[in-house]
Short mmCIF file of C-alpha atoms in Angstrom, two decimals:
data_model
loop_
_atom_site.label_atom_id
_atom_site.label_comp_id
_atom_site.label_asym_id
_atom_site.label_seq_id
_atom_site.Cartn_x
_atom_site.Cartn_y
_atom_site.Cartn_z
CA MET A 149 0.00 0.00 0.00
CA LYS A 150 2.84 2.38 0.92
CA TYR A 151 4.53 1.63 -2.42
CA ILE A 152 1.30 2.31 -4.37
CA LEU A 153 0.78 5.60 -2.54
CA SER A 154 4.36 6.68 -3.31
CA LEU A 155 3.85 5.73 -6.95
CA ILE A 156 0.65 7.77 -7.18
CA ILE A 157 2.40 10.79 -5.64
CA ALA A 158 5.29 10.41 -8.08
CA ILE A 159 2.93 10.17 -11.07
CA VAL A 160 0.95 13.24 -9.97
CA SER A 161 4.16 15.15 -9.30
CA PHE A 162 5.54 14.20 -12.72
CA SER A 163 2.29 15.29 -14.39
CA VAL A 164 2.27 18.69 -12.66
CA THR A 165 5.98 19.23 -13.40
CA ALA A 166 5.43 18.35 -17.07
CA GLN A 167 2.61 20.89 -17.25
CA VAL A 168 4.84 23.59 -15.73
CA ASN A 169 7.66 22.68 -18.11
CA ASP A 170 5.27 23.06 -21.04
CA MET A 171 4.13 26.37 -19.62
CA THR A 172 7.65 27.73 -19.24
CA THR A 173 8.50 26.68 -22.79
CA SER A 174 5.53 28.75 -23.94
CA LEU A 175 6.68 31.65 -21.76
CA TYR A 176 10.12 31.63 -23.34
CA ASP A 177 8.85 31.29 -26.90
CA SER A 178 6.25 34.07 -26.56
CA TYR A 179 8.39 36.47 -24.52
CA SER A 180 8.68 39.17 -27.20
CA LYS A 181 4.95 39.87 -26.85
CA TYR A 182 5.39 40.97 -23.23
CA LYS A 183 8.80 42.62 -23.22
CA GLU A 184 8.39 46.20 -22.05
CA PRO A 185 9.82 48.24 -24.98
CA SER A 186 10.47 51.44 -23.01
CA LEU A 187 13.11 49.71 -20.86
CA ASP A 188 15.51 48.54 -23.56
CA LYS A 189 18.77 49.74 -21.98
CA ARG A 190 20.39 48.85 -18.66
CA ARG A 191 20.76 52.42 -17.46
CA ILE A 192 17.13 52.89 -16.46
CA LYS A 193 16.13 55.55 -13.97
CA HIS A 194 13.29 56.27 -11.57
CA ASP A 195 11.56 58.48 -14.15
CA ASP A 196 11.57 55.61 -16.64
CA ILE A 197 9.49 53.29 -14.48
CA GLN A 198 7.04 55.82 -13.01
CA PRO A 199 4.71 55.94 -16.07
CA LEU A 200 4.56 52.13 -15.98
CA ILE A 201 3.73 52.12 -12.26
CA ASN A 202 1.08 54.82 -12.76
CA LYS A 203 -0.53 52.67 -15.45
CA LEU A 204 -0.85 49.82 -12.95
CA LYS A 205 -2.67 52.13 -10.51
CA SER A 206 -5.64 52.25 -12.88
CA ASN A 207 -5.81 48.47 -13.08
CA PRO A 208 -8.19 47.11 -10.40
CA ALA A 209 -6.24 43.85 -10.21
CA TYR A 210 -3.29 45.70 -8.63
CA THR A 211 -2.70 47.50 -5.38
CA VAL A 212 0.01 50.14 -5.73
CA GLN A 213 1.27 51.81 -2.57
CA LYS A 214 3.99 54.36 -1.96
CA VAL A 215 5.89 52.77 0.93
CA GLY A 216 8.60 55.38 1.40
CA GLU A 217 11.23 57.56 -0.21
CA SER A 218 14.92 57.36 -0.97
CA ILE A 219 17.46 59.74 0.55
CA LYS A 220 16.85 62.17 -2.31
CA GLY A 221 13.07 61.94 -2.05
CA LYS A 222 12.31 59.52 -4.84
CA SER A 223 9.21 57.42 -4.23
CA ILE A 224 9.52 53.69 -3.61
CA SER A 225 6.44 51.65 -4.51
CA LEU A 226 5.04 48.28 -3.47
CA ILE A 227 2.96 46.67 -6.22
CA SER A 228 0.72 43.73 -5.29
CA VAL A 229 -1.36 41.38 -7.40
CA GLY A 230 -3.18 38.12 -6.67
CA THR A 231 -5.53 36.82 -3.99
CA GLY A 232 -3.80 33.63 -2.84
CA GLU A 233 -2.81 32.67 0.68
CA THR A 234 0.83 32.09 -0.21
CA SER A 235 2.75 35.36 -0.18
CA VAL A 236 5.72 35.94 -2.50
CA PHE A 237 7.80 39.11 -2.09
CA LEU A 238 10.20 40.24 -4.84
CA TRP A 239 12.50 43.25 -4.74
CA SER A 240 15.00 44.46 -7.34
CA GLN A 241 17.79 46.98 -7.75
CA MET A 242 18.80 47.43 -4.14
CA HIS A 243 22.09 48.06 -5.94
CA GLY A 244 21.45 50.89 -8.38
CA ASP A 245 23.63 49.48 -11.15
CA GLU A 246 21.88 46.08 -11.17
CA PRO A 247 18.72 46.67 -13.25
CA THR A 248 18.17 43.43 -15.20
CA ALA A 249 15.46 42.04 -12.92
CA THR A 250 13.72 45.44 -12.73
CA GLN A 251 13.19 45.23 -16.48
CA ALA A 252 11.97 41.62 -16.15
CA ILE A 253 9.46 42.62 -13.46
CA PHE A 254 7.74 45.01 -15.86
CA ASP A 255 7.75 42.28 -18.51
CA ILE A 256 5.98 40.08 -15.95
CA PHE A 257 3.34 42.77 -15.38
CA ASN A 258 2.75 42.92 -19.15
CA PHE A 259 2.34 39.14 -19.20
CA LEU A 260 -0.10 39.18 -16.27
CA ASN A 261 -2.11 41.96 -17.92
CA SER A 262 -2.40 40.20 -21.28
CA PRO A 263 -5.40 38.06 -22.31
CA ASP A 264 -3.11 35.06 -22.92
CA PHE A 265 -2.74 32.00 -20.67
CA LYS A 266 -5.94 33.00 -18.89
CA SER A 267 -6.63 29.76 -17.02
CA GLU A 268 -2.99 29.33 -15.98
CA LYS A 269 -2.80 32.89 -14.62
CA GLU A 270 -6.08 32.55 -12.79
CA ALA A 271 -4.78 29.39 -11.11
CA LEU A 272 -1.53 31.14 -10.25
CA LEU A 273 -3.04 34.30 -8.81
CA SER A 274 -5.72 32.43 -6.88
CA LYS A 275 -3.01 30.60 -4.95
CA LEU A 276 -0.37 33.34 -4.67
CA THR A 277 -0.25 37.00 -3.80
CA LEU A 278 2.76 38.59 -5.46
CA HIS A 279 4.35 41.72 -3.98
CA PHE A 280 7.00 43.66 -5.92
CA ILE A 281 9.34 46.50 -5.04
CA PRO A 282 11.01 47.41 -8.34
CA MET A 283 14.04 49.67 -7.93
CA LEU A 284 14.56 49.78 -4.18
CA ASN A 285 17.55 52.14 -4.65
CA PRO A 286 16.43 54.81 -7.15
CA ASP A 287 19.19 57.25 -6.17
CA GLY A 288 21.82 54.67 -7.06
CA ALA A 289 19.98 53.93 -10.32
CA GLU A 290 20.09 57.62 -11.23
CA VAL A 291 23.90 57.54 -11.40
CA PHE A 292 24.22 53.82 -12.19
CA ALA A 293 26.02 53.16 -8.91
CA ARG A 294 25.88 50.26 -6.47
CA ARG A 295 25.39 52.28 -3.29
CA ASN A 296 22.68 54.69 -2.22
CA ALA A 297 23.06 58.47 -1.91
CA LEU A 298 24.62 58.05 1.55
CA GLY A 299 27.29 55.79 0.07
CA ILE A 300 25.81 52.83 1.97
CA ASP A 301 25.50 49.37 0.46
CA VAL A 302 21.84 48.71 1.22
CA ASN A 303 22.47 44.96 1.12
CA ARG A 304 24.81 45.28 4.10
CA ASP A 305 22.38 47.34 6.17
CA ALA A 306 20.03 44.64 7.47
CA LEU A 307 21.17 45.04 11.10
CA MET A 308 21.89 48.74 11.59
CA LEU A 309 19.13 49.91 9.22
CA GLN A 310 20.74 53.30 8.64
CA SER A 311 19.42 53.70 5.11
CA PRO A 312 15.76 54.56 4.43
CA GLU A 313 15.80 51.97 1.64
CA GLY A 314 16.89 49.27 4.08
CA GLN A 315 14.28 50.39 6.60
CA ILE A 316 11.57 50.10 3.92
CA LEU A 317 12.68 46.61 2.94
CA LYS A 318 12.70 45.41 6.55
CA ARG A 319 9.31 46.97 7.32
CA ILE A 320 7.63 45.49 4.25
CA ARG A 321 9.16 42.06 4.84
CA ASP A 322 7.90 42.08 8.41
CA SER A 323 4.42 43.33 7.48
CA LEU A 324 3.99 40.73 4.74
CA ASP A 325 5.73 37.90 6.59
CA ALA A 326 6.10 36.47 3.11
CA ASP A 327 6.46 32.74 2.53
CA PHE A 328 9.02 33.31 -0.24
CA GLY A 329 11.32 36.23 -0.98
CA PHE A 330 13.24 36.87 -4.21
CA ASN A 331 16.33 39.05 -3.85
CA LEU A 332 17.10 40.14 -7.43
CA HIS A 333 20.60 41.27 -8.41
CA ASP A 334 23.22 41.51 -11.16
CA GLN A 335 26.66 40.02 -10.76
CA SER A 336 29.90 40.54 -12.67
CA THR A 337 29.92 39.25 -16.23
CA TYR A 338 33.28 37.63 -15.45
CA TYR A 339 31.83 34.81 -13.35
CA ASN A 340 31.86 31.38 -14.95
CA ALA A 341 30.31 28.08 -13.96
CA GLU A 342 33.07 26.31 -12.06
CA ARG A 343 35.68 24.53 -14.22
CA THR A 344 33.92 25.41 -17.46
CA PRO A 345 34.38 28.17 -20.05
CA LYS A 346 30.68 29.01 -19.81
CA PRO A 347 29.56 32.24 -18.15
CA ALA A 348 27.41 32.04 -15.04
CA THR A 349 24.54 33.70 -16.89
CA ILE A 350 22.16 33.10 -13.99
CA SER A 351 23.36 32.29 -10.49
CA TYR A 352 21.23 31.22 -7.56
CA LEU A 353 21.63 31.07 -3.80
CA ALA A 354 19.55 29.95 -0.86
CA PRO A 355 21.42 32.07 1.71
CA ALA A 356 22.54 30.58 4.99
CA TYR A 357 20.88 31.91 8.13
CA ASN A 358 23.76 31.00 10.47
CA TYR A 359 27.49 30.35 10.36
CA GLU A 360 26.90 26.60 10.50
CA LYS A 361 24.91 26.78 7.22
CA ASP A 362 22.14 24.67 8.71
CA ILE A 363 19.21 23.67 6.51
CA ASN A 364 15.77 24.03 8.07
CA GLU A 365 12.43 23.88 6.29
CA VAL A 366 12.55 27.56 5.33
CA ARG A 367 15.97 27.34 3.67
CA GLY A 368 15.23 23.89 2.29
CA ASN A 369 12.17 25.19 0.43
CA ALA A 370 14.32 27.90 -1.16
CA MET A 371 16.81 25.25 -2.29
CA LYS A 372 14.07 23.13 -3.84
CA VAL A 373 12.65 26.05 -5.83
CA ILE A 374 16.16 26.89 -7.04
CA VAL A 375 16.63 23.32 -8.28
CA PHE A 376 13.38 23.66 -10.21
CA MET A 377 14.44 26.99 -11.77
CA ASN A 378 17.85 25.56 -12.66
CA ASN A 379 16.21 22.67 -14.52
CA ILE A 380 14.14 25.15 -16.51
CA ILE A 381 17.01 27.51 -17.36
CA GLN A 382 19.26 24.63 -18.45
CA LYS A 383 17.00 24.30 -21.50
CA TYR A 384 17.87 27.81 -22.66
CA ALA A 385 21.37 28.39 -21.28
CA PRO A 386 22.82 24.89 -20.83
CA GLY A 387 25.76 24.79 -18.44
CA GLN A 388 25.43 28.52 -17.75
CA VAL A 389 23.95 28.40 -14.26
CA GLY A 390 26.05 28.89 -11.16
CA ARG A 391 25.56 28.61 -7.42
CA TYR A 392 26.71 31.46 -5.21
CA ASN A 393 28.93 30.88 -2.20
CA ASP A 394 26.70 30.41 0.88
CA ASP A 395 29.05 31.66 3.59
CA PHE A 396 26.89 33.41 6.17
CA GLU A 397 26.99 37.22 6.00
CA PRO A 398 25.28 38.52 9.17
CA ARG A 399 24.77 42.05 7.74
CA ALA A 400 23.12 40.98 4.48
CA PHE A 401 19.39 41.13 3.85
CA GLY A 402 19.13 37.76 2.11
CA ASP A 403 20.73 35.91 5.03
CA ASN A 404 18.57 37.71 7.57
CA ILE A 405 15.35 37.33 5.61
CA GLN A 406 16.05 33.60 5.60
CA LYS A 407 16.62 33.84 9.36
CA TRP A 408 13.40 35.80 9.86
CA GLY A 409 11.36 32.97 8.33
CA THR A 410 10.92 33.85 4.65
CA SER A 411 12.39 31.35 2.17
CA ALA A 412 14.93 33.66 0.52
CA ILE A 413 16.11 33.07 -3.04
CA LEU A 414 18.88 35.13 -4.58
CA ILE A 415 18.92 35.45 -8.37
CA GLU A 416 22.02 37.04 -9.90
CA SER A 417 22.19 38.07 -13.56
CA GLY A 418 25.70 37.57 -14.94
CA GLY A 419 27.01 37.52 -18.49
CA TYR A 420 25.94 36.10 -21.84
CA LYS A 421 28.03 36.31 -24.99
CA ASN A 422 27.29 39.37 -27.15
CA ASP A 423 24.55 40.52 -24.76
CA VAL A 424 26.02 43.79 -23.49
CA GLU A 425 22.62 45.18 -22.49
CA LYS A 426 21.66 41.85 -20.87
CA GLN A 427 18.44 41.49 -22.83
CA GLU A 428 18.70 37.71 -23.19
CA ILE A 429 19.47 37.50 -19.48
CA ARG A 430 16.43 39.68 -18.79
CA LYS A 431 14.37 37.10 -20.67
CA LEU A 432 15.86 34.31 -18.55
CA ASN A 433 14.93 36.27 -15.40
CA TYR A 434 11.37 36.55 -16.64
CA VAL A 435 11.17 32.80 -17.29
CA SER A 436 12.99 31.93 -14.06
CA ILE A 437 10.76 34.05 -11.82
CA LEU A 438 7.51 32.97 -13.43
CA SER A 439 8.50 29.30 -13.42
CA ALA A 440 9.32 29.63 -9.71
CA CYS A 441 5.92 31.17 -9.06
CA TYR A 442 4.20 28.30 -10.87
CA THR A 443 6.01 25.62 -8.89
CA ILE A 444 5.31 27.45 -5.62
CA ALA A 445 1.62 27.75 -6.55
CA ASN A 446 1.38 24.07 -7.47
CA GLY A 447 3.46 22.93 -4.54
CA ASP A 448 5.33 20.38 -6.64
CA TYR A 449 8.70 21.83 -5.57
CA LYS A 450 8.15 20.05 -2.24
CA THR A 451 9.05 16.66 -3.76
CA ILE A 452 12.38 17.88 -5.20
CA PRO A 453 15.43 16.37 -3.43
CA ILE A 454 17.43 19.02 -1.58
CA GLU A 455 20.60 17.12 -2.56
CA ASP A 456 20.15 18.31 -6.15
CA TYR A 457 20.92 21.87 -5.00
CA GLU A 458 24.56 20.94 -4.35
CA LYS A 459 24.85 19.55 -7.90
CA ILE A 460 24.60 23.05 -9.38
CA PRO A 461 28.19 24.18 -10.18
CA GLN A 462 29.57 26.89 -7.96
CA ASN A 463 30.39 30.33 -9.31
CA ASP A 464 34.00 30.89 -10.25
CA ARG A 465 35.60 34.09 -11.54
CA LYS A 466 37.89 33.04 -14.37
CA LEU A 467 36.42 34.72 -17.43
CA PHE A 468 37.87 37.51 -19.55
CA ASP A 469 36.28 39.46 -22.36
CA LEU A 470 39.21 38.40 -24.51
CA LYS A 471 41.87 35.78 -23.88
CA ILE A 472 44.86 35.51 -26.20
CA GLU A 473 46.98 32.46 -25.57
CA ARG A 474 50.46 31.28 -26.45
CA PHE A 475 51.66 34.28 -28.47
CA THR A 476 55.33 35.20 -28.71
CA HIS A 477 56.54 38.55 -27.41
CA LYS A 478 59.94 40.05 -26.88
CA LEU A 479 60.56 41.30 -23.33
CA LEU A 480 63.93 42.63 -22.14
CA GLY A 481 65.56 41.36 -25.30
CA LYS A 482 64.26 37.80 -25.09
CA ASP A 483 61.27 35.99 -26.64
CA TYR A 484 58.63 34.63 -24.26
CA ILE A 485 55.45 32.66 -24.86
CA LEU A 486 52.59 34.25 -22.92
CA ASP A 487 48.84 34.39 -22.39
CA ILE A 488 46.99 37.60 -21.58
CA GLY A 489 43.47 38.29 -20.35
CA ILE A 490 41.76 41.52 -21.42
CA ASN A 491 38.62 43.08 -19.99
CA ARG A 492 36.72 46.07 -21.29
CA LEU A 493 35.68 48.41 -18.49
CA GLU A 494 32.59 50.59 -18.81
CA VAL A 495 33.06 54.34 -18.28
CA GLU A 496 29.89 56.34 -17.66
CA ASP A 497 28.96 59.42 -19.63
CA LYS A 498 28.17 62.55 -17.61
CA ASN A 499 24.41 61.86 -17.62
CA HIS A 500 24.81 58.18 -16.68
CA GLU A 501 22.74 57.23 -19.70
CA ASN A 502 25.42 55.57 -21.79
CA PHE A 503 29.03 54.44 -21.59
CA TYR A 504 32.18 53.81 -23.54
CA ASN A 505 34.68 51.02 -23.07
CA VAL A 506 38.31 51.22 -22.04
CA GLY A 507 40.22 47.99 -22.55
CA SER A 508 42.69 46.85 -19.94
CA ILE A 509 45.08 43.94 -19.56
CA VAL A 510 44.02 42.32 -16.30
CA GLU A 511 46.13 39.16 -16.23
CA LYS A 512 49.29 37.81 -17.84
CA GLY A 513 51.30 34.60 -17.80
CA ASP A 514 49.99 31.04 -17.76
CA LEU A 515 46.22 31.43 -18.04
CA SER A 516 45.48 27.81 -18.95
CA THR A 517 42.86 27.56 -16.18
CA PHE A 518 41.06 30.73 -17.37
CA TYR A 519 38.60 31.30 -20.20
CA GLY A 520 37.40 34.05 -22.51
CA TYR A 521 34.12 35.10 -24.08
CA GLU A 522 36.48 35.25 -27.06
CA THR A 523 39.63 33.13 -27.14
CA VAL A 524 42.40 33.28 -29.74
CA ASP A 525 44.99 30.52 -30.04
CA ALA A 526 47.93 32.67 -31.09
CA THR A 527 50.47 29.85 -31.29
CA GLY A 528 53.12 30.89 -33.79
CA TYR A 529 51.98 34.53 -33.77
CA ARG A 530 54.12 37.41 -32.60
CA LEU A 531 52.53 40.27 -30.68
CA VAL A 532 53.72 43.60 -32.08
CA GLU A 533 52.87 46.90 -30.44
CA GLY A 534 50.63 49.18 -32.48
CA LYS A 535 52.22 52.03 -34.41
CA VAL A 536 51.13 55.60 -35.18
CA TYR A 537 50.35 56.37 -38.83
CA PRO A 538 53.10 58.78 -39.92
CA ASP A 539 50.94 61.38 -41.72
CA ILE A 540 48.68 63.84 -39.91
CA ILE A 541 45.17 63.53 -41.32
CA PRO A 542 43.30 66.84 -41.75
CA SER A 543 39.93 65.76 -40.29
CA LEU A 544 37.74 62.89 -39.26
CA LYS A 545 35.89 63.25 -42.55
CA GLU A 546 39.13 62.54 -44.42
CA LEU A 547 39.92 59.62 -42.13
CA GLN A 548 36.52 58.10 -42.90
CA LYS A 549 37.49 57.99 -46.58
CA MET A 550 40.55 55.88 -45.81
CA ASP A 551 40.68 52.09 -45.62
CA ILE A 552 41.00 51.57 -41.85
CA TYR A 553 41.54 47.84 -42.26
CA SER A 554 44.53 48.47 -44.53
CA LEU A 555 46.00 50.71 -41.84
CA LEU A 556 45.54 47.96 -39.28
CA LYS A 557 47.05 45.38 -41.66
CA SER A 558 50.08 47.66 -41.84
CA GLY A 559 50.39 47.61 -38.06
CA TYR A 560 48.90 51.04 -37.33
CA THR A 561 46.52 51.26 -34.37
CA TYR A 562 46.72 55.08 -33.96
CA VAL A 563 46.22 58.05 -36.28
CA ARG A 564 46.71 61.78 -35.69
CA LEU A 565 44.11 64.38 -36.71
CA SER A 566 44.76 68.08 -37.28
CA GLU A 567 41.39 68.93 -35.77
CA ILE A 568 39.10 67.02 -33.43
CA SER A 569 35.63 68.38 -32.67
CA GLN A 570 33.37 67.28 -29.86
CA GLN A 571 31.05 65.72 -32.44
CA ASP A 572 33.93 63.63 -33.79
CA LYS A 573 34.05 61.75 -30.52
CA ASP A 574 30.61 60.30 -31.22
CA VAL A 575 31.93 58.54 -34.33
CA SER A 576 33.33 55.08 -33.74
CA LEU A 577 36.08 53.87 -36.04
CA PRO A 578 38.24 50.84 -35.23
CA ILE A 579 41.41 52.88 -34.73
CA ASN A 580 42.58 55.12 -31.89
CA ILE A 581 42.71 58.86 -32.56
CA LEU A 582 45.34 61.31 -31.28
CA ASP A 583 45.43 65.05 -31.75
CA LYS A 584 48.31 66.38 -33.81
CA ASP A 585 50.57 67.11 -30.83
CA GLN A 586 49.67 64.05 -28.75
CA LYS A 587 52.46 61.71 -27.76
CA VAL A 588 51.95 58.02 -28.37
CA PRO A 589 50.71 56.29 -25.24
CA GLY A 590 53.38 53.81 -24.22
CA PHE A 591 52.22 50.22 -24.49
CA TYR A 592 53.72 47.19 -22.87
CA VAL A 593 52.15 43.82 -22.22
CA ASN A 594 51.69 44.73 -18.58
CA ILE A 595 48.68 44.56 -16.28
CA GLY A 596 46.65 47.76 -16.32
CA ASN A 597 47.73 48.91 -19.78
CA ASN A 598 45.33 49.68 -22.62
CA PRO A 599 45.85 46.95 -25.25
CA ASN A 600 46.58 48.10 -28.81
CA PHE A 601 48.62 45.70 -30.91
CA THR A 602 48.64 43.34 -33.85
CA LEU A 603 49.27 39.63 -34.14
CA GLN A 604 51.59 38.74 -37.00
CA LYS A 605 52.57 35.38 -38.48
CA ASP A 606 54.76 34.61 -41.49
CA GLY A 607 54.76 38.27 -42.51
CA SER A 608 50.96 38.54 -42.39
CA VAL A 609 49.07 40.74 -39.91
CA ASP A 610 45.97 38.63 -39.27
CA TYR A 611 44.54 40.19 -36.11
CA ALA A 612 44.44 43.61 -34.52
CA VAL A 613 43.45 44.45 -30.97
CA VAL A 614 42.20 48.03 -30.64
CA ASN A 615 41.24 49.23 -27.18
CA GLY A 616 40.84 45.60 -26.14
CA PHE A 617 38.54 44.64 -29.05
CA LEU A 618 39.69 41.84 -31.32
CA ILE A 619 39.41 42.47 -35.06
CA ASN A 620 39.92 39.54 -37.44
CA LEU A 621 41.62 41.21 -40.40
CA LYS A 622 41.12 38.16 -42.61
CA THR A 623 37.33 38.29 -42.32
CA LYS A 624 36.78 41.79 -40.82
CA GLU A 625 34.67 40.14 -38.12
CA SER A 626 34.55 41.90 -34.77
CA ASN A 627 32.29 42.92 -31.91
CA PHE A 628 34.09 46.28 -31.88
CA ARG A 629 32.36 49.07 -29.99
CA ASN A 630 34.74 51.99 -29.60
CA ALA A 631 38.37 53.04 -29.81
CA ILE A 632 39.93 55.82 -27.70
CA PHE A 633 40.10 59.53 -28.47
CA TYR A 634 43.28 60.69 -26.78
CA GLY A 635 42.81 64.31 -27.81
CA LYS A 636 41.49 67.15 -25.69
#
């Protein structure tokens, strides 16, 4: 009898899981219908989301409350939908420069407001009440910075509660006493899934609530839901899911929310190849969050073995934007075979609405245990420092008439212009620009230097690296974004 009962439970569980899997496949495939078009860049601000929140106020299905203000007086809203007994609390952008989940939240609202999947949504919202705080740190978002206007990391303020943003989060958590809490973040794009070249596109964590990392029912439920989400995301980003280190951090909100009795789930948005604005990762957030809500509503997560949580690879940090391996380079009069790792740092414009990249060599030597979003096997190639084109070019307009790729093939990675206007700096050509009196920036294959060089083999210049961007001169293929204007 016991065996038959277990079999029935397993069959029912399998059936429900299969239905949710089918549902999440449909969510992924139909995502473009619900993607909020006004939030198409990462550098979103408080003013960008207010019209969307105001629209929800007129929808009777939603309750929208102002629950406080940031240091600089920007409103922070709690948006609730659903009538179910199980309470799910989601908050995003407690770090101002981590907006991916904020975008996904508004995609979720568009999905919930659509006429599609009517029966599934009715079942979901009859069992759950969803509570969202999008953009907990609007002052940080305004300048695309991690910390709030006091310079406090809100996610390390769970005990002292010095920040108004932290006070709001604590007060709402306590008033809701939510069953589940989703702490939504972005992580560095340089995390990889342990011992693999794949980026940790999505990383999860069920935070510990004590130094011993004990697992009680509250934390165990978070682990089970994470296992379910991982299984879903593996279909769309196979091998690109990581598990965050669970060392207890007594000041952090996630750890304390777990301790206070809400099953806390951290979702971190990392990197995805050629997805600078993290729009594919935004889509994976959307699918991940909604799939979690479905399994919580159905309750089928309860049968998932906790042991499967430990099978998710841990996060590692061994990715570069560009890795060039086994090239030859002369140093101090002798040839050496080296690897280098190059990252492209983002530098904000003055309005914090856009950015440009500055390439930097961040590691050098034997990098055989590291990986790159792009990797070049430069065996047999010699790295040669970029040269300055000998003639001064009258203007950018004249430079645009020239064959830039021929210049690069000749080993030139810099040109001088007689005149450089402010408008010129908005034009992106794959070569660095100096003013007529500018000295050549010294380049050595040293950590911290801006990489501008060519790779040459048997008299042929096959690759150029300009400001850390690789350009294949044989095919002209590149993901080049910008060079450097060294002029005034």
